[in-house]
CSV table of C-alpha atoms and ligand atoms in Angstrom, one decimal:
chain,number,residue,atom,x,y,z
D,13,MET,CA,21.2,2.4,-34.2
D,14,ALA,CA,18.2,4.7,-34.3
D,15,GLU,CA,17.7,7.7,-32.1
D,16,ILE,CA,19.1,7.9,-28.6
D,17,TYR,CA,16.7,8.6,-25.8
D,18,ASP,CA,17.6,10.6,-22.8
D,19,VAL,CA,15.8,8.2,-20.5
D,20,ALA,CA,14.4,4.7,-21.0
D,21,ILE,CA,12.2,3.4,-18.2
D,22,ILE,CA,11.4,-0.3,-17.7
D,23,GLY,CA,8.0,-0.7,-16.1
D,24,SER,CA,5.0,1.6,-16.2
D,25,GLY,CA,3.7,1.1,-12.6
D,26,PRO,CA,3.3,4.2,-10.4
D,27,GLY,CA,7.1,4.5,-10.1
D,28,GLY,CA,7.7,4.2,-13.9
D,29,TYR,CA,4.9,6.2,-15.3
D,30,VAL,CA,5.3,9.1,-12.9
D,31,ALA,CA,9.1,9.1,-13.6
D,32,ALA,CA,8.2,9.2,-17.4
D,33,ILE,CA,5.8,12.1,-17.1
D,34,ARG,CA,8.2,14.1,-15.0
D,35,ALA,CA,11.1,13.3,-17.4
D,36,GLY,CA,8.8,14.6,-20.3
D,37,GLN,CA,8.1,17.8,-18.3
D,38,LEU,CA,11.8,18.3,-17.8
D,39,GLY,CA,12.2,18.1,-21.6
D,40,LEU,CA,13.9,14.7,-21.7
D,41,LYS,CA,13.3,12.4,-24.6
D,42,THR,CA,11.7,9.5,-22.8
D,43,VAL,CA,10.5,6.0,-23.6
D,44,VAL,CA,8.8,3.5,-21.4
D,45,VAL,CA,9.0,-0.2,-21.9
D,46,GLU,CA,6.0,-2.2,-20.5
D,47,LYS,CA,5.6,-5.9,-20.8
D,48,ASP,CA,1.8,-5.7,-20.5
D,49,ASN,CA,-0.5,-4.3,-23.1
D,50,LYS,CA,-1.7,-1.6,-20.8
D,51,LEU,CA,-0.1,1.1,-18.6
D,52,GLY,CA,-0.2,1.3,-14.8
D,53,GLY,CA,1.4,-1.8,-13.4
D,54,THR,CA,0.4,-3.7,-10.2
D,55,CYS,CA,-1.0,-0.7,-8.4
D,56,LEU,CA,-3.5,0.2,-11.1
D,57,HIS,CA,-4.4,-3.2,-12.3
D,58,VAL,CA,-4.1,-5.7,-9.4
D,59,GLY,CA,-3.2,-3.5,-6.4
D,60,CYS,CA,-4.1,-0.2,-4.8
D,61,ILE,CA,-6.8,1.0,-7.2
D,62,PRO,CA,-9.0,-2.1,-7.7
D,63,THR,CA,-8.7,-3.0,-4.0
D,64,LYS,CA,-9.7,0.5,-2.9
D,65,ALA,CA,-12.6,0.4,-5.4
D,66,LEU,CA,-13.9,-2.9,-3.8
D,67,LEU,CA,-13.4,-1.4,-0.3
D,68,PHE,CA,-15.6,1.5,-1.3
D,69,ASN,CA,-18.2,-0.9,-2.6
D,70,ALA,CA,-18.1,-2.7,0.8
D,71,GLU,CA,-18.4,0.7,2.6
D,72,VAL,CA,-21.5,1.5,0.5
D,73,TYR,CA,-23.0,-1.9,1.3
D,74,ASP,CA,-22.3,-1.2,5.0
D,75,HIS,CA,-24.3,2.1,4.7
D,76,PHE,CA,-27.3,0.1,3.5
D,77,LYS,CA,-26.9,-2.5,6.3
D,78,ASN,CA,-26.8,0.3,8.9
D,79,ALA,CA,-29.3,2.5,7.2
D,80,ALA,CA,-31.9,2.1,10.0
D,81,ASP,CA,-29.4,3.6,12.5
D,82,PHE,CA,-29.7,6.8,10.3
D,83,GLY,CA,-33.5,6.7,10.1
D,84,ILE,CA,-33.6,5.3,6.6
D,85,GLU,CA,-35.8,2.3,5.9
D,86,CYS,CA,-34.1,0.1,3.4
D,87,LYS,CA,-35.9,-3.2,3.3
D,88,SER,CA,-34.5,-4.8,0.1
D,89,PHE,CA,-31.0,-4.6,-1.1
D,90,SER,CA,-28.5,-7.1,-2.3
D,91,VAL,CA,-25.0,-7.4,-3.8
D,92,ASN,CA,-24.5,-7.7,-7.5
D,93,TRP,CA,-21.0,-9.1,-7.7
D,94,GLN,CA,-20.7,-8.8,-11.4
D,95,ALA,CA,-21.8,-5.2,-11.3
D,96,ILE,CA,-19.2,-4.5,-8.6
D,97,GLN,CA,-16.5,-6.1,-10.8
D,98,ASP,CA,-17.6,-4.1,-13.8
D,99,ARG,CA,-17.4,-0.9,-11.9
D,100,LYS,CA,-13.9,-1.8,-10.6
D,101,THR,CA,-12.8,-2.5,-14.2
D,102,LYS,CA,-14.3,0.8,-15.4
D,103,VAL,CA,-12.3,2.8,-12.7
D,104,VAL,CA,-9.1,0.9,-13.6
D,105,THR,CA,-9.6,1.4,-17.4
D,106,LYS,CA,-10.4,5.1,-17.0
D,107,LEU,CA,-7.2,5.6,-15.0
D,108,SER,CA,-5.1,3.5,-17.4
D,109,LYS,CA,-6.3,5.6,-20.4
D,110,GLY,CA,-5.5,8.7,-18.3
D,111,ILE,CA,-1.8,7.6,-18.2
D,112,GLU,CA,-1.8,7.1,-22.0
D,113,PHE,CA,-3.2,10.6,-22.3
D,114,LEU,CA,-0.6,12.1,-20.0
D,115,PHE,CA,2.1,10.3,-21.9
D,116,LYS,CA,1.0,11.9,-25.1
D,117,LYS,CA,0.7,15.3,-23.5
D,118,ASN,CA,4.3,15.0,-22.3
D,119,LYS,CA,5.6,13.4,-25.4
D,120,VAL,CA,6.5,10.2,-23.7
D,121,GLU,CA,6.7,7.2,-26.0
D,122,TRP,CA,6.0,3.7,-24.9
D,123,VAL,CA,6.6,0.3,-26.3
D,124,GLN,CA,5.1,-3.0,-25.4
D,125,GLY,CA,7.6,-5.7,-24.6
D,126,PHE,CA,9.8,-7.2,-21.9
D,127,GLY,CA,12.7,-5.0,-21.2
D,128,ARG,CA,16.1,-5.9,-20.0
D,129,LEU,CA,19.5,-4.3,-19.7
D,130,ALA,CA,21.6,-5.2,-22.7
D,131,GLY,CA,24.9,-3.4,-22.0
D,132,PRO,CA,25.8,0.2,-21.2
D,133,GLY,CA,23.0,2.6,-22.4
D,134,ARG,CA,21.1,-0.2,-24.0
D,135,VAL,CA,17.7,-1.9,-23.3
D,136,ALA,CA,16.6,-5.0,-25.2
D,137,VAL,CA,12.9,-5.2,-25.7
D,138,THR,CA,11.3,-8.6,-26.5
D,139,ASP,CA,7.7,-8.4,-27.7
D,140,ALA,CA,4.8,-10.9,-27.5
D,141,LYS,CA,5.9,-12.5,-30.8
D,142,ASN,CA,9.4,-13.0,-29.3
D,143,LEU,CA,10.8,-10.4,-31.6
D,144,SER,CA,13.7,-8.3,-30.1
D,145,ARG,CA,14.8,-4.8,-30.7
D,146,GLU,CA,17.2,-2.5,-28.9
D,147,ILE,CA,16.7,1.0,-27.5
D,148,ALA,CA,19.6,3.3,-26.7
D,149,ALA,CA,19.3,5.7,-23.8
D,150,LYS,CA,21.6,7.9,-21.8
D,151,ALA,CA,19.9,6.9,-18.5
D,152,ILE,CA,17.9,3.8,-17.7
D,153,VAL,CA,15.4,3.5,-14.9
D,154,LEU,CA,14.5,0.1,-13.6
D,155,ALA,CA,10.9,0.1,-12.3
D,156,THR,CA,9.8,-3.5,-12.7
D,157,GLY,CA,8.1,-3.7,-9.3
D,158,SER,CA,7.3,-6.8,-7.3
D,159,GLU,CA,5.2,-10.0,-7.1
D,160,ALA,CA,3.4,-11.6,-4.2
D,161,LYS,CA,5.4,-14.2,-2.4
D,162,MET,CA,3.9,-17.7,-2.1
D,163,LEU,CA,4.3,-20.3,0.6
D,164,ALA,CA,6.5,-23.2,-0.2
D,165,ARG,CA,4.8,-26.0,-2.2
D,166,LEU,CA,1.8,-23.8,-3.0
D,167,GLU,CA,0.8,-22.4,-6.4
D,168,PRO,CA,-1.9,-19.8,-6.9
D,169,ASP,CA,-4.9,-20.7,-9.1
D,170,ALA,CA,-8.1,-18.9,-10.2
D,171,LYS,CA,-10.4,-20.0,-7.4
D,172,VAL,CA,-8.9,-21.5,-4.2
D,173,ILE,CA,-5.3,-20.4,-3.6
D,174,LEU,CA,-5.1,-16.7,-4.2
D,175,THR,CA,-2.8,-13.8,-4.2
D,176,ASN,CA,-3.7,-10.1,-4.5
D,177,LYS,CA,-4.1,-10.8,-8.3
D,178,GLU,CA,-6.5,-13.8,-8.5
D,179,ILE,CA,-8.7,-12.6,-5.6
D,180,LEU,CA,-9.7,-9.5,-7.6
D,181,SER,CA,-11.4,-11.6,-10.3
D,182,LEU,CA,-13.2,-14.2,-8.1
D,183,PRO,CA,-16.3,-15.3,-10.0
D,184,ALA,CA,-18.4,-15.1,-6.8
D,185,ILE,CA,-18.1,-14.0,-3.2
D,186,PRO,CA,-16.8,-17.1,-1.3
D,187,LYS,CA,-18.5,-18.4,1.8
D,188,SER,CA,-15.2,-18.7,3.6
D,189,MET,CA,-11.7,-17.4,3.4
D,190,VAL,CA,-8.5,-18.0,5.3
D,191,ILE,CA,-6.1,-15.1,5.0
D,192,ILE,CA,-2.4,-15.9,5.7
D,193,GLY,CA,-0.6,-12.8,6.8
D,194,ALA,CA,-2.2,-9.8,8.5
D,195,GLY,CA,-0.2,-7.0,6.8
D,196,ALA,CA,-1.8,-4.4,4.6
D,197,VAL,CA,-2.9,-6.8,1.9
D,198,GLY,CA,-4.4,-9.2,4.4
D,199,VAL,CA,-6.4,-6.8,6.5
D,200,GLU,CA,-7.7,-4.9,3.4
D,201,PHE,CA,-9.1,-8.0,1.8
D,202,ALA,CA,-10.4,-9.2,5.2
D,203,SER,CA,-12.3,-5.9,5.3
D,204,ILE,CA,-13.7,-6.4,1.8
D,205,PHE,CA,-14.8,-10.0,2.0
D,206,HIS,CA,-16.0,-10.1,5.6
D,207,ARG,CA,-18.4,-7.2,4.8
D,208,PHE,CA,-19.7,-9.0,1.7
D,209,GLY,CA,-20.5,-12.0,3.9
D,210,ALA,CA,-17.6,-14.4,3.8
D,211,ALA,CA,-16.5,-16.0,7.0
D,212,VAL,CA,-12.9,-14.7,7.3
D,213,THR,CA,-10.1,-16.2,9.5
D,214,MET,CA,-6.8,-14.5,9.6
D,215,LEU,CA,-3.5,-16.3,10.5
D,216,GLU,CA,-0.6,-14.0,11.4
D,217,MET,CA,2.8,-15.4,12.2
D,218,LEU,CA,3.9,-12.5,14.4
D,219,PRO,CA,2.3,-11.7,17.8
D,220,ARG,CA,0.2,-8.9,16.3
D,221,ALA,CA,-1.7,-7.8,13.2
D,222,VAL,CA,-0.2,-5.0,11.1
D,223,PRO,CA,3.2,-5.5,12.8
D,224,LEU,CA,4.8,-2.5,11.2
D,225,GLU,CA,2.3,-0.1,12.9
D,226,ASP,CA,2.3,1.3,16.5
D,227,GLU,CA,1.4,-1.4,19.0
D,228,GLU,CA,-1.7,0.4,20.3
D,229,VAL,CA,-3.0,0.8,16.7
D,230,ALA,CA,-2.5,-3.0,16.1
D,231,ALA,CA,-4.4,-3.7,19.3
D,232,GLU,CA,-7.3,-1.4,18.3
D,233,LEU,CA,-7.5,-3.1,14.9
D,234,GLU,CA,-7.5,-6.6,16.4
D,235,LYS,CA,-10.3,-5.5,18.8
D,236,SER,CA,-12.4,-4.0,16.0
D,237,PHE,CA,-11.9,-7.1,13.7
D,238,ARG,CA,-12.9,-9.5,16.5
D,239,LYS,CA,-16.0,-7.3,17.3
D,240,GLN,CA,-16.9,-7.3,13.6
D,241,GLY,CA,-16.6,-11.1,13.5
D,242,ILE,CA,-13.3,-11.6,11.7
D,243,ALA,CA,-11.4,-14.4,13.5
D,244,MET,CA,-7.8,-13.3,14.1
D,245,HIS,CA,-5.1,-15.7,15.2
D,246,THR,CA,-1.8,-14.0,15.9
D,247,GLY,CA,1.3,-16.0,16.7
D,248,ALA,CA,0.0,-18.7,14.4
D,249,ARG,CA,2.3,-21.0,12.4
D,250,VAL,CA,0.8,-22.3,9.2
D,251,GLU,CA,1.9,-26.0,8.9
D,252,LYS,CA,0.1,-27.2,5.7
D,253,VAL,CA,-2.3,-26.1,3.1
D,254,THR,CA,-4.0,-28.9,1.2
D,255,LYS,CA,-6.5,-28.5,-1.6
D,256,THR,CA,-9.8,-30.4,-1.0
D,257,ALA,CA,-12.9,-31.1,-3.0
D,258,LYS,CA,-14.6,-28.0,-1.5
D,259,GLY,CA,-11.6,-25.7,-1.4
D,260,ALA,CA,-8.7,-26.2,1.0
D,261,ALA,CA,-7.7,-27.3,4.5
D,262,VAL,CA,-5.4,-25.1,6.4
D,263,GLU,CA,-3.5,-26.6,9.3
D,264,PHE,CA,-1.8,-24.3,11.8
D,265,THR,CA,-0.3,-24.2,15.3
D,266,GLY,CA,-1.9,-21.5,17.4
D,267,SER,CA,-0.1,-19.2,19.9
D,268,ASP,CA,-1.1,-21.7,22.6
D,269,GLY,CA,0.9,-24.4,20.8
D,270,LYS,CA,-2.3,-26.4,19.8
D,271,ALA,CA,-2.7,-27.8,16.3
D,272,GLN,CA,-5.8,-26.6,14.5
D,273,LYS,CA,-7.4,-27.2,11.1
D,274,ILE,CA,-9.8,-25.0,9.2
D,275,GLU,CA,-11.7,-26.1,6.1
D,276,THR,CA,-12.2,-23.2,3.8
D,277,GLU,CA,-13.4,-22.3,0.3
D,278,THR,CA,-10.5,-19.9,-0.4
D,279,VAL,CA,-7.1,-19.1,0.9
D,280,LEU,CA,-5.4,-15.7,0.4
D,281,VAL,CA,-1.7,-15.7,0.7
D,282,ALA,CA,-0.6,-12.2,1.8
D,283,VAL,CA,2.9,-12.8,3.2
D,284,GLY,CA,4.8,-10.0,1.5
D,285,ARG,CA,6.3,-9.4,-1.9
D,286,ALA,CA,9.6,-10.1,-3.7
D,287,ALA,CA,11.3,-7.7,-6.2
D,288,ASN,CA,11.1,-8.5,-9.9
D,289,THR,CA,14.8,-8.6,-10.6
D,290,ALA,CA,14.8,-11.9,-12.7
D,291,ASN,CA,15.6,-11.7,-16.4
D,292,ILE,CA,16.2,-7.9,-16.5
D,293,GLY,CA,19.8,-8.3,-17.2
D,294,ILE,CA,21.4,-7.2,-14.0
D,295,GLU,CA,23.7,-10.2,-13.7
D,296,LYS,CA,26.3,-8.7,-16.1
D,297,THR,CA,26.2,-5.3,-14.4
D,298,ARG,CA,27.7,-3.9,-11.2
D,299,ILE,CA,24.2,-3.7,-9.6
D,300,GLN,CA,24.3,-4.9,-6.0
D,301,LEU,CA,21.4,-6.8,-4.4
D,302,GLU,CA,20.4,-6.9,-0.7
D,303,HIS,CA,18.0,-9.7,0.2
D,304,GLY,CA,16.8,-9.7,-3.4
D,305,PHE,CA,16.3,-5.9,-3.6
D,306,ILE,CA,18.5,-3.5,-5.6
D,307,LYS,CA,20.8,-1.2,-3.7
D,308,THR,CA,20.7,2.5,-4.6
D,309,ASN,CA,22.1,5.7,-3.3
D,310,GLN,CA,19.8,8.6,-2.3
D,311,HIS,CA,19.4,9.7,-5.9
D,312,MET,CA,18.2,6.1,-6.8
D,313,GLN,CA,21.5,5.4,-8.7
D,314,THR,CA,22.6,1.8,-8.7
D,315,GLU,CA,26.3,0.8,-8.8
D,316,GLU,CA,26.0,0.5,-12.6
D,317,PRO,CA,26.7,3.9,-14.2
D,318,GLY,CA,23.6,5.4,-15.8
D,319,VAL,CA,21.2,2.9,-14.3
D,320,TYR,CA,18.7,3.9,-11.7
D,321,ALA,CA,16.2,1.7,-9.7
D,322,ILE,CA,13.0,2.9,-8.2
D,323,GLY,CA,9.9,1.6,-6.4
D,324,ASP,CA,9.4,-1.9,-5.1
D,325,LEU,CA,12.8,-3.0,-6.4
D,326,VAL,CA,14.7,-0.8,-4.1
D,327,ALA,CA,16.4,-2.2,-1.0
D,328,GLY,CA,15.3,-0.6,2.3
D,329,SER,CA,12.5,1.4,0.7
D,330,PRO,CA,8.9,0.6,1.7
D,331,LEU,CA,6.8,-1.0,-1.0
D,332,LEU,CA,4.3,1.8,-1.5
D,333,ALA,CA,3.1,3.4,-4.7
D,334,HIS,CA,3.7,6.9,-3.5
D,335,VAL,CA,7.2,6.1,-2.5
D,336,GLY,CA,7.9,4.6,-6.0
D,337,GLN,CA,6.4,7.8,-7.5
D,338,ARG,CA,8.7,10.0,-5.6
D,339,GLU,CA,11.7,7.8,-6.2
D,340,GLY,CA,10.9,8.1,-9.9
D,341,ILE,CA,10.9,11.9,-9.7
D,342,VAL,CA,14.2,11.9,-7.8
D,343,ALA,CA,15.8,9.6,-10.4
D,344,VAL,CA,14.8,11.5,-13.5
D,345,THR,CA,15.4,14.9,-11.9
D,346,HIS,CA,18.9,13.7,-11.1
D,347,ALA,CA,19.3,12.3,-14.6
D,348,ALA,CA,18.3,15.7,-16.0
D,349,GLY,CA,21.2,17.2,-14.1
D,350,LYS,CA,18.8,19.2,-11.8
D,351,PRO,CA,18.9,19.3,-8.0
D,352,ALA,CA,16.9,16.3,-6.7
D,353,GLU,CA,15.8,16.4,-3.1
D,354,PRO,CA,16.4,12.9,-1.6
D,355,ILE,CA,13.5,11.2,0.1
D,356,ASN,CA,13.3,11.4,3.9
D,357,TYR,CA,11.8,8.0,4.5
D,358,LEU,CA,10.8,9.0,8.1
D,359,GLN,CA,8.3,11.3,6.5
D,360,VAL,CA,6.5,8.8,4.3
D,361,PRO,CA,2.9,8.2,5.1
D,362,ASN,CA,1.6,4.6,5.5
D,363,CYS,CA,-2.0,4.1,4.8
D,364,THR,CA,-4.0,0.9,5.2
D,365,TYR,CA,-7.6,1.1,3.9
D,366,SER,CA,-9.0,-1.6,6.1
D,367,GLU,CA,-12.2,-0.9,8.1
D,368,PRO,CA,-11.2,0.8,10.4
D,369,GLU,CA,-8.6,2.6,8.3
D,370,ILE,CA,-5.0,3.0,9.6
D,371,SER,CA,-2.4,5.6,8.8
D,372,SER,CA,0.9,6.6,10.3
D,373,VAL,CA,4.1,8.6,9.7
D,374,GLY,CA,7.4,8.6,11.6
D,375,LEU,CA,8.4,6.7,14.6
D,376,SER,CA,6.1,4.4,16.7
D,377,GLU,CA,6.2,5.0,20.4
D,378,ARG,CA,8.4,2.0,21.0
D,379,ALA,CA,10.8,2.9,18.2
D,380,ALA,CA,11.1,6.5,19.6
D,381,ARG,CA,11.8,5.2,23.1
D,382,GLU,CA,14.4,2.7,21.7
D,383,LYS,CA,16.1,5.6,19.9
D,384,GLY,CA,16.5,7.3,23.3
D,385,TYR,CA,14.0,10.1,23.0
D,386,LYS,CA,12.2,11.3,26.1
D,387,VAL,CA,8.8,10.5,24.7
D,388,LYS,CA,5.6,12.3,25.4
D,389,VAL,CA,2.4,11.0,23.9
D,390,GLY,CA,-0.9,12.7,23.2
D,391,LYS,CA,-3.9,10.5,22.3
D,392,PHE,CA,-7.4,11.5,21.4
D,393,PRO,CA,-10.2,9.0,20.8
D,394,PHE,CA,-12.7,9.5,17.9
D,395,ALA,CA,-15.4,8.6,20.5
D,396,ALA,CA,-15.0,12.1,21.8
D,397,ASN,CA,-15.0,13.8,18.3
D,398,SER,CA,-18.2,15.5,17.2
D,399,LYS,CA,-17.8,14.7,13.5
D,400,ALA,CA,-17.2,11.0,14.3
D,401,ALA,CA,-20.4,11.0,16.3
D,402,ILE,CA,-22.2,12.4,13.3
D,403,LEU,CA,-20.8,9.7,11.1
D,404,GLY,CA,-21.8,7.1,13.8
D,405,VAL,CA,-18.2,6.0,14.5
D,406,ARG,CA,-17.0,5.4,18.0
D,407,GLU,CA,-13.7,3.5,17.6
D,408,GLY,CA,-10.2,4.6,16.9
D,409,PHE,CA,-7.9,7.4,17.9
D,410,VAL,CA,-5.1,9.8,16.9
D,411,LYS,CA,-1.8,9.3,18.7
D,412,ILE,CA,1.1,11.8,18.6
D,413,VAL,CA,4.5,10.7,19.7
D,414,SER,CA,6.7,13.7,20.5
D,415,ASP,CA,10.0,14.5,22.1
D,416,GLU,CA,9.7,16.2,25.5
D,417,LYS,CA,12.6,18.6,24.9
D,418,TYR,CA,11.2,20.9,22.1
D,419,GLY,CA,7.9,19.2,21.4
D,420,GLU,CA,9.3,17.8,18.1
D,421,ILE,CA,6.7,15.5,16.4
D,422,LEU,CA,8.4,12.1,16.1
D,423,GLY,CA,5.5,10.1,14.8
D,424,VAL,CA,1.7,10.3,14.3
D,425,HIS,CA,-0.5,7.2,14.4
D,426,MET,CA,-4.1,7.0,13.5
D,427,ILE,CA,-6.9,4.4,13.3
D,428,GLY,CA,-10.5,5.3,12.6
D,429,PRO,CA,-12.7,7.2,10.1
D,430,ARG,CA,-11.0,8.7,7.0
D,431,VAL,CA,-7.6,8.6,8.7
D,432,THR,CA,-5.9,7.9,5.4
D,433,GLU,CA,-6.8,11.4,4.5
D,434,LEU,CA,-6.1,13.0,7.9
D,435,ILE,CA,-2.4,11.8,7.8
D,436,ALA,CA,-1.5,14.5,5.2
D,437,GLU,CA,-1.5,17.2,7.9
D,438,ALA,CA,0.9,15.2,10.1
D,439,VAL,CA,3.2,14.6,7.1
D,440,MET,CA,3.3,18.3,6.3
D,441,ALA,CA,3.8,19.2,10.0
D,442,MET,CA,6.8,16.9,10.2
D,443,ARG,CA,8.2,18.1,6.9
D,444,LEU,CA,8.0,21.7,8.1
D,445,GLU,CA,9.5,20.6,11.5
D,446,ALA,CA,6.4,21.9,13.3
D,447,THR,CA,6.1,21.2,17.0
D,448,VAL,CA,3.1,19.8,18.8
D,449,ASP,CA,2.4,23.4,19.9
D,450,ASP,CA,2.3,24.5,16.2
D,451,LEU,CA,-0.2,21.7,15.5
D,452,ALA,CA,-2.3,22.6,18.5
D,453,GLY,CA,-2.1,26.3,17.7
D,454,ALA,CA,-3.4,25.8,14.2
D,455,ILE,CA,-7.2,26.4,14.2
D,456,HIS,CA,-9.0,23.3,12.9
D,457,ALA,CA,-12.5,23.7,11.6
D,458,HIS,CA,-15.5,22.4,13.7
D,459,PRO,CA,-17.0,19.9,13.3
D,460,THR,CA,-14.3,17.9,11.5
D,461,LEU,CA,-12.4,14.7,12.1
D,462,THR,CA,-9.2,16.8,11.9
D,463,GLU,CA,-10.0,18.2,15.3
D,464,ALA,CA,-8.9,14.8,16.7
D,465,VAL,CA,-5.4,15.7,15.4
D,466,LEU,CA,-5.6,19.1,17.2
D,467,GLU,CA,-6.8,17.5,20.4
D,468,ALA,CA,-4.1,14.8,20.3
D,469,ALA,CA,-1.5,17.6,20.0
D,470,GLU,CA,-3.1,19.3,23.0
D,471,GLY,CA,-3.1,15.9,24.7
D,472,VAL,CA,0.7,15.9,24.8
D,473,HIS,CA,0.4,18.5,27.5
D,474,GLY,CA,-2.7,16.9,29.1
D,475,MET,CA,-4.8,19.8,27.7
D,476,SER,CA,-7.3,18.1,25.3
D,477,VAL,CA,-10.5,20.0,25.7
D,478,HIS,CA,-13.1,17.2,25.0
D,479,ILE,CA,-11.8,14.4,27.2
T,504,NAD,P1,3.4,-7.3,4.5
T,504,NAD,O1,4.9,-7.5,4.6
T,504,NAD,O2,2.9,-5.9,4.8
T,504,NAD,O3,2.6,-8.2,5.5
T,504,NAD,C1,2.8,-9.6,5.4
T,504,NAD,C2,2.4,-10.2,6.8
T,504,NAD,O4,2.4,-11.6,6.6
T,504,NAD,C3,3.2,-9.8,7.9
T,504,NAD,O5,2.5,-9.4,9.0
T,504,NAD,C4,4.0,-11.1,8.2
T,504,NAD,O6,4.3,-11.2,9.6
T,504,NAD,C5,3.0,-12.2,7.8
T,504,NAD,N1,3.6,-13.5,7.4
T,504,NAD,C6,4.7,-13.7,6.7
T,504,NAD,N2,4.8,-15.0,6.5
T,504,NAD,C7,3.8,-15.6,7.1
T,504,NAD,C8,3.4,-17.0,7.3
T,504,NAD,N3,4.0,-18.0,6.8
T,504,NAD,N4,2.2,-17.2,8.0
T,504,NAD,C9,1.5,-16.2,8.6
T,504,NAD,N5,1.9,-14.9,8.4
T,504,NAD,C10,3.0,-14.6,7.7
T,504,NAD,O7,3.0,-7.8,3.1
T,504,NAD,P2,1.6,-7.7,2.3
T,504,NAD,O8,0.5,-7.4,3.2
T,504,NAD,O9,1.6,-8.9,1.5
T,504,NAD,O10,1.8,-6.5,1.4
T,504,NAD,C11,2.9,-6.5,0.5
T,504,NAD,C12,3.5,-5.1,0.3
T,504,NAD,O11,2.6,-4.2,-0.3
T,504,NAD,C13,3.8,-4.5,1.7
T,504,NAD,O12,5.0,-3.9,1.7
T,504,NAD,C14,2.7,-3.5,1.9
T,504,NAD,O13,3.1,-2.4,2.6
T,504,NAD,C15,2.3,-3.1,0.5
T,504,NAD,N6,0.9,-2.8,0.4
T,504,NAD,C16,0.5,-1.6,0.8
T,504,NAD,C17,-0.8,-1.3,0.9
T,504,NAD,C18,-1.2,0.0,1.4
T,504,NAD,O14,-0.4,0.9,1.5
T,504,NAD,N7,-2.5,0.3,1.7
T,504,NAD,C19,-1.8,-2.2,0.5
T,504,NAD,C20,-1.3,-3.4,0.1
T,504,NAD,C21,0.0,-3.7,0.0
């Protein structure tokens, strides 16, 4: 057999490619096996990046629609869907080339082909022509990601039944869309297509949208969506989806127990994701699965010696690109024999780029109370923030959940303008074990949206200045 790599990484999504670059930086001889002919995986090609690009287009379009509110006469404007698609592709291609460049810079090799474990320290790679070869490596990192789940008896297609993948290449903006599932994928696409003019109806099985977020945040999002004209049915049970001549008919039972039927041009199924563990050779290893996800320890090691798993594959880890990236760093740092700080999953930011945006870190108010903390909450509305007034935004808030005893910050929850950026301060505060008084004591520039964080911290003691 030819040369032995220090690390072989299967999958070049954000988990895999970041792991590879860090491995290169650490001086490890590294190879990445990627089944597609381009680097970047789901996040870059059919996930985070193209979705956020389209969300930005929708935001720009909103500015045109609301231009008169800002004293700008804009009589004629329209959407060029093809140009929007082209721009999205340009952004994605640029970033994908960027990874290739970074691989070269860090002496990371990559091969195209489907990778699978082929015995201790060996990865079999099958290329598009079905030719196989083997790679030997001291450590192997599984980073094969996840795929959207489908509803039973439903298959995605290019035009009507869609997942996060097909919806990104729709040939035109549909007139109507039913979105099944009001998690991150569902609410982000609702925010895109509603703003481009589609009539959007959301069907969420649980009693509220974005069920992983703090209850007050979910309520604010539902209020905003309804105000915008997005129909939101929570506690809805989807009974049947049938394709029709004009699209599909979706039958569901509402929270009131009544049967309803909606005719729609398109259906987006956004009911979560399943780990890509099939055909990667884990059956003959000691790797353990939990609900279809791979069990690891805090250094991302599986039960199989020398094999790590990172990203969407990992049991108990949130399916977020930035988590996969950090898990990749932990894995290769550990493989290099260097101290690798395990991830504190309570300090992972969650960001949903809907309109309004949502972000959070740590415990929700309910979770903190259930854990027995003596909870004190500070909440500050963007309606009372000067920068939000300048931006013309009145909805949303920052909410800080703290422990009464020492003012420990247990969780921070935000909904409103640019909150996916604002959450970084809260993450850092929690990492440094700052108290609400530290947060309130730090001078925040005026006028900025960050002042809402300061005032929410002051609000824990009932001392917000501007409400
Ligand atoms: P999700 O698990 O976040 O949400 C799925 C939603 O669908 C849930 O609210 C669930 O209750 C609902 N649901 C499930 N079955 C249903 C059914 N039969 N009928 C109606 N509703 C049903 O999953 P997602 O939104 O598909 O996203 C997949 C993963 O990708 C998530 O882990 C998510 O966090 C991640 N993601 C993150 C971002 C982001 O960070 N901005 C964006 C997109 C996706």
